[in-house]
Amino acid sequence: SILWDQGRWEAWLPRDNLHIKGRGASIKVPLPGLSEIAIHKIVGALWGEVLPSGWETAELIDESTDQNSDLNLKWQHEGVHYHSQIHRELFQVKSLSYLDQEYRYYNWSNQDSLYYPGKTVIRLNKTQLEVEIDHLNLKPKWKQRLWKLRVPPGAQVRQVN
């Protein structure tokens, strides 16, 4: 379970009886092969945002006129170099790569003019995480208790920054 609130986050890992707290744009997790999760890059797909800031000024690196080829874009933002492949006709993002991370997007859907990938595969080093969306509710009714992370008494607490 993960709770994210204005740059502050908490995660509960029940298997390890561990409650982790931190701040910043990514969640640092103590799991082999998976040191950091950039939560906005994962859940941004839920509202159709799969490219990070700076893509608007990206350079087209493939000038191919072949209508079956993908558009290849590269850009730099805040010192990080990005590369993305985009479907030429549908303008749907197929992949995003930067540092040691690769995101692949599949099964794009449209709901009330919101385009989002039904499946996202994330590779961080040699670890792979798959996120699938089977239903998207654009007007959810949230219960107040949802915004409280339930951690049992006696859990080990670790602060990371």
PDB file of C-alpha atoms in Angstrom:
ATOM      1  CA  SER A   1       0.000   0.000   0.000  1.00  0.00           C
ATOM      2  CA  ILE A   2       1.233   3.477  -0.865  1.00  0.00           C
ATOM      3  CA  LEU A   3      -0.086   6.851   0.289  1.00  0.00           C
ATOM      4  CA  TRP A   4       1.148   9.913  -1.603  1.00  0.00           C
ATOM      5  CA  ASP A   5       0.368  13.439  -0.440  1.00  0.00           C
ATOM      6  CA  GLN A   6       1.999  16.646  -1.706  1.00  0.00           C
ATOM      7  CA  GLY A   7       5.550  15.367  -2.110  1.00  0.00           C
ATOM      8  CA  ARG A   8       5.370  13.208   1.020  1.00  0.00           C
ATOM      9  CA  TRP A   9       4.810   9.478   0.790  1.00  0.00           C
ATOM     10  CA  GLU A  10       4.378   6.417   2.980  1.00  0.00           C
ATOM     11  CA  ALA A  11       4.514   2.776   1.983  1.00  0.00           C
ATOM     12  CA  TRP A  12       3.468  -0.318   3.899  1.00  0.00           C
ATOM     13  CA  LEU A  13       5.180  -3.606   3.012  1.00  0.00           C
ATOM     14  CA  PRO A  14       3.188  -6.261   4.920  1.00  0.00           C
ATOM     15  CA  ARG A  15       5.499  -9.135   4.007  1.00  0.00           C
ATOM     16  CA  ASP A  16       8.389  -7.345   5.734  1.00  0.00           C
ATOM     17  CA  ASN A  17       6.226  -5.675   8.440  1.00  0.00           C
ATOM     18  CA  LEU A  18       7.872  -2.442   7.273  1.00  0.00           C
ATOM     19  CA  HIS A  19       6.443   1.102   7.201  1.00  0.00           C
ATOM     20  CA  ILE A  20       8.589   3.396   5.037  1.00  0.00           C
ATOM     21  CA  LYS A  21       8.266   7.204   4.988  1.00  0.00           C
ATOM     22  CA  GLY A  22       9.933   9.707   2.688  1.00  0.00           C
ATOM     23  CA  ARG A  23       9.707  12.836   0.546  1.00  0.00           C
ATOM     24  CA  GLY A  24      10.297  13.591  -3.111  1.00  0.00           C
ATOM     25  CA  ALA A  25       9.243  12.613  -6.618  1.00  0.00           C
ATOM     26  CA  SER A  26      10.065   8.938  -6.219  1.00  0.00           C
ATOM     27  CA  ILE A  27       9.589   6.216  -3.662  1.00  0.00           C
ATOM     28  CA  LYS A  28      12.759   4.504  -2.499  1.00  0.00           C
ATOM     29  CA  VAL A  29      11.987   0.862  -1.765  1.00  0.00           C
ATOM     30  CA  PRO A  30      14.310  -1.686  -0.127  1.00  0.00           C
ATOM     31  CA  LEU A  31      13.708  -4.454  -2.665  1.00  0.00           C
ATOM     32  CA  PRO A  32      16.501  -6.186  -4.645  1.00  0.00           C
ATOM     33  CA  GLY A  33      16.728  -4.818  -8.195  1.00  0.00           C
ATOM     34  CA  LEU A  34      14.123  -2.131  -7.555  1.00  0.00           C
ATOM     35  CA  SER A  35      15.624   0.795  -5.682  1.00  0.00           C
ATOM     36  CA  GLU A  36      13.292   3.589  -6.744  1.00  0.00           C
ATOM     37  CA  ILE A  37       9.778   3.927  -8.142  1.00  0.00           C
ATOM     38  CA  ALA A  38       8.840   7.212  -9.821  1.00  0.00           C
ATOM     39  CA  ILE A  39       5.182   7.059  -8.863  1.00  0.00           C
ATOM     40  CA  HIS A  40       4.045   9.830 -11.230  1.00  0.00           C
ATOM     41  CA  LYS A  41       5.470   7.949 -14.213  1.00  0.00           C
ATOM     42  CA  ILE A  42       3.478   4.876 -13.225  1.00  0.00           C
ATOM     43  CA  VAL A  43       0.137   6.393 -12.272  1.00  0.00           C
ATOM     44  CA  GLY A  44       0.330   9.259 -14.787  1.00  0.00           C
ATOM     45  CA  ALA A  45      -0.865   6.736 -17.361  1.00  0.00           C
ATOM     46  CA  LEU A  46      -4.202   6.650 -15.513  1.00  0.00           C
ATOM     47  CA  TRP A  47      -4.946  10.152 -16.779  1.00  0.00           C
ATOM     48  CA  GLY A  48      -3.093   9.778 -20.074  1.00  0.00           C
ATOM     49  CA  GLU A  49       0.186  11.489 -19.110  1.00  0.00           C
ATOM     50  CA  VAL A  50       3.000   9.125 -20.004  1.00  0.00           C
ATOM     51  CA  LEU A  51       5.736  11.542 -21.097  1.00  0.00           C
ATOM     52  CA  PRO A  52       7.660  13.567 -18.504  1.00  0.00           C
ATOM     53  CA  SER A  53       8.208  17.310 -18.681  1.00  0.00           C
ATOM     54  CA  GLY A  54      10.272  18.663 -21.535  1.00  0.00           C
ATOM     55  CA  TRP A  55       8.898  16.405 -24.271  1.00  0.00           C
ATOM     56  CA  GLU A  56       7.191  19.397 -25.893  1.00  0.00           C
ATOM     57  CA  THR A  57      10.624  20.592 -27.102  1.00  0.00           C
ATOM     58  CA  ALA A  58      11.813  17.116 -28.153  1.00  0.00           C
ATOM     59  CA  GLU A  59      13.921  16.692 -31.257  1.00  0.00           C
ATOM     60  CA  LEU A  60      12.633  14.325 -33.953  1.00  0.00           C
ATOM     61  CA  ILE A  61      15.566  11.967 -34.584  1.00  0.00           C
ATOM     62  CA  ASP A  62      13.985   9.853 -37.319  1.00  0.00           C
ATOM     63  CA  GLU A  63      12.995  11.799 -40.409  1.00  0.00           C
ATOM     64  CA  SER A  64      11.634   8.682 -42.154  1.00  0.00           C
ATOM     65  CA  THR A  65       8.633   9.233 -44.386  1.00  0.00           C
ATOM     66  CA  ASP A  66       7.638   5.564 -44.090  1.00  0.00           C
ATOM     67  CA  GLN A  67       4.097   5.652 -42.699  1.00  0.00           C
ATOM     68  CA  ASN A  68       4.657   2.301 -40.937  1.00  0.00           C
ATOM     69  CA  SER A  69       7.611   3.524 -38.886  1.00  0.00           C
ATOM     70  CA  ASP A  70       7.393   5.096 -35.435  1.00  0.00           C
ATOM     71  CA  LEU A  71       8.378   8.635 -34.562  1.00  0.00           C
ATOM     72  CA  ASN A  72      11.554   8.689 -32.470  1.00  0.00           C
ATOM     73  CA  LEU A  73      11.975  11.618 -30.124  1.00  0.00           C
ATOM     74  CA  LYS A  74      14.789  12.602 -27.781  1.00  0.00           C
ATOM     75  CA  TRP A  75      15.045  15.420 -25.255  1.00  0.00           C
ATOM     76  CA  GLN A  76      16.739  16.496 -22.065  1.00  0.00           C
ATOM     77  CA  HIS A  77      15.032  17.845 -18.946  1.00  0.00           C
ATOM     78  CA  GLU A  78      16.690  18.685 -15.627  1.00  0.00           C
ATOM     79  CA  GLY A  79      19.881  16.929 -16.717  1.00  0.00           C
ATOM     80  CA  VAL A  80      18.168  13.652 -17.703  1.00  0.00           C
ATOM     81  CA  HIS A  81      18.187  12.390 -21.306  1.00  0.00           C
ATOM     82  CA  TYR A  82      14.943  10.808 -22.581  1.00  0.00           C
ATOM     83  CA  HIS A  83      14.035   8.794 -25.669  1.00  0.00           C
ATOM     84  CA  SER A  84      10.527   7.881 -26.792  1.00  0.00           C
ATOM     85  CA  GLN A  85       8.884   5.983 -29.649  1.00  0.00           C
ATOM     86  CA  ILE A  86       5.456   7.181 -30.739  1.00  0.00           C
ATOM     87  CA  HIS A  87       3.031   5.599 -33.195  1.00  0.00           C
ATOM     88  CA  ARG A  88       3.192   7.832 -36.261  1.00  0.00           C
ATOM     89  CA  GLU A  89      -0.515   7.892 -37.149  1.00  0.00           C
ATOM     90  CA  LEU A  90      -2.237   7.499 -33.787  1.00  0.00           C
ATOM     91  CA  PHE A  91       0.344   9.549 -31.845  1.00  0.00           C
ATOM     92  CA  GLN A  92       0.210   6.984 -29.004  1.00  0.00           C
ATOM     93  CA  VAL A  93       3.366   6.579 -26.956  1.00  0.00           C
ATOM     94  CA  LYS A  94       4.827   3.098 -27.403  1.00  0.00           C
ATOM     95  CA  SER A  95       7.912   3.457 -25.212  1.00  0.00           C
ATOM     96  CA  LEU A  96       9.877   5.814 -22.984  1.00  0.00           C
ATOM     97  CA  SER A  97      13.487   5.261 -21.891  1.00  0.00           C
ATOM     98  CA  TYR A  98      15.777   7.187 -19.574  1.00  0.00           C
ATOM     99  CA  LEU A  99      18.625   6.348 -17.218  1.00  0.00           C
ATOM    100  CA  ASP A 100      18.202   2.603 -16.537  1.00  0.00           C
ATOM    101  CA  GLN A 101      14.425   2.636 -16.892  1.00  0.00           C
ATOM    102  CA  GLU A 102      12.197   1.612 -19.773  1.00  0.00           C
ATOM    103  CA  TYR A 103       8.412   2.002 -19.988  1.00  0.00           C
ATOM    104  CA  ARG A 104       6.359   0.245 -22.684  1.00  0.00           C
ATOM    105  CA  TYR A 105       2.697   1.089 -23.258  1.00  0.00           C
ATOM    106  CA  TYR A 106       0.118  -1.248 -24.798  1.00  0.00           C
ATOM    107  CA  ASN A 107      -3.612  -1.539 -25.493  1.00  0.00           C
ATOM    108  CA  TRP A 108      -4.504   2.147 -25.636  1.00  0.00           C
ATOM    109  CA  SER A 109      -8.158   2.955 -24.884  1.00  0.00           C
ATOM    110  CA  ASN A 110     -10.372   6.012 -25.098  1.00  0.00           C
ATOM    111  CA  GLN A 111     -12.905   6.860 -22.424  1.00  0.00           C
ATOM    112  CA  ASP A 112     -14.678  10.231 -22.555  1.00  0.00           C
ATOM    113  CA  SER A 113     -11.846  11.701 -24.693  1.00  0.00           C
ATOM    114  CA  LEU A 114      -9.184  10.486 -22.243  1.00  0.00           C
ATOM    115  CA  TYR A 115      -6.622   8.240 -23.921  1.00  0.00           C
ATOM    116  CA  TYR A 116      -4.699   5.873 -21.649  1.00  0.00           C
ATOM    117  CA  PRO A 117      -2.694   2.651 -21.998  1.00  0.00           C
ATOM    118  CA  GLY A 118      -4.433  -0.474 -20.758  1.00  0.00           C
ATOM    119  CA  LYS A 119      -1.086  -2.032 -19.926  1.00  0.00           C
ATOM    120  CA  THR A 120       2.236  -0.522 -18.861  1.00  0.00           C
ATOM    121  CA  VAL A 121       5.401  -2.611 -18.549  1.00  0.00           C
ATOM    122  CA  ILE A 122       8.193  -0.991 -16.550  1.00  0.00           C
ATOM    123  CA  ARG A 123      11.746  -2.317 -16.550  1.00  0.00           C
ATOM    124  CA  LEU A 124      14.150  -0.999 -13.922  1.00  0.00           C
ATOM    125  CA  ASN A 125      17.534  -2.681 -14.330  1.00  0.00           C
ATOM    126  CA  LYS A 126      16.559  -6.377 -14.459  1.00  0.00           C
ATOM    127  CA  THR A 127      13.301  -6.022 -12.538  1.00  0.00           C
ATOM    128  CA  GLN A 128      10.000  -5.796 -14.392  1.00  0.00           C
ATOM    129  CA  LEU A 129       6.691  -4.415 -13.137  1.00  0.00           C
ATOM    130  CA  GLU A 130       3.424  -4.697 -15.100  1.00  0.00           C
ATOM    131  CA  VAL A 131       0.444  -2.440 -14.433  1.00  0.00           C
ATOM    132  CA  GLU A 132      -2.878  -3.238 -16.111  1.00  0.00           C
ATOM    133  CA  ILE A 133      -6.006  -1.096 -16.123  1.00  0.00           C
ATOM    134  CA  ASP A 134      -9.177  -3.105 -16.571  1.00  0.00           C
ATOM    135  CA  HIS A 135     -11.607  -0.321 -15.666  1.00  0.00           C
ATOM    136  CA  LEU A 136     -11.243   3.434 -15.290  1.00  0.00           C
ATOM    137  CA  ASN A 137     -13.731   5.413 -13.203  1.00  0.00           C
ATOM    138  CA  LEU A 138     -13.435   9.098 -14.064  1.00  0.00           C
ATOM    139  CA  LYS A 139     -15.758  10.195 -11.243  1.00  0.00           C
ATOM    140  CA  PRO A 140     -14.918   8.000  -8.258  1.00  0.00           C
ATOM    141  CA  LYS A 141     -16.497   8.457  -4.847  1.00  0.00           C
ATOM    142  CA  TRP A 142     -13.747   8.224  -2.261  1.00  0.00           C
ATOM    143  CA  LYS A 143     -14.252   7.191   1.319  1.00  0.00           C
ATOM    144  CA  GLN A 144     -12.362   9.312   3.858  1.00  0.00           C
ATOM    145  CA  ARG A 145     -10.578   6.269   5.320  1.00  0.00           C
ATOM    146  CA  LEU A 146      -8.928   5.650   1.943  1.00  0.00           C
ATOM    147  CA  TRP A 147      -6.513   8.509   2.655  1.00  0.00           C
ATOM    148  CA  LYS A 148      -5.142   6.863   5.798  1.00  0.00           C
ATOM    149  CA  LEU A 149      -2.467   4.227   5.565  1.00  0.00           C
ATOM    150  CA  ARG A 150      -3.251   1.416   7.981  1.00  0.00           C
ATOM    151  CA  VAL A 151      -0.079   0.137   9.592  1.00  0.00           C
ATOM    152  CA  PRO A 152      -0.371  -2.392  12.420  1.00  0.00           C
ATOM    153  CA  PRO A 153       1.194  -1.606  15.800  1.00  0.00           C
ATOM    154  CA  GLY A 154       4.710  -2.939  16.154  1.00  0.00           C
ATOM    155  CA  ALA A 155       5.656  -2.399  12.508  1.00  0.00           C
ATOM    156  CA  GLN A 156       9.234  -1.455  11.820  1.00  0.00           C
ATOM    157  CA  VAL A 157       9.442   2.207  10.684  1.00  0.00           C
ATOM    158  CA  ARG A 158      12.132   3.462   8.317  1.00  0.00           C
ATOM    159  CA  GLN A 159      12.565   7.092   7.220  1.00  0.00           C
ATOM    160  CA  VAL A 160      14.267   7.553   3.809  1.00  0.00           C
ATOM    161  CA  ASN A 161      14.911  10.762   1.875  1.00  0.00           C
TER     162      ASN A 161
END
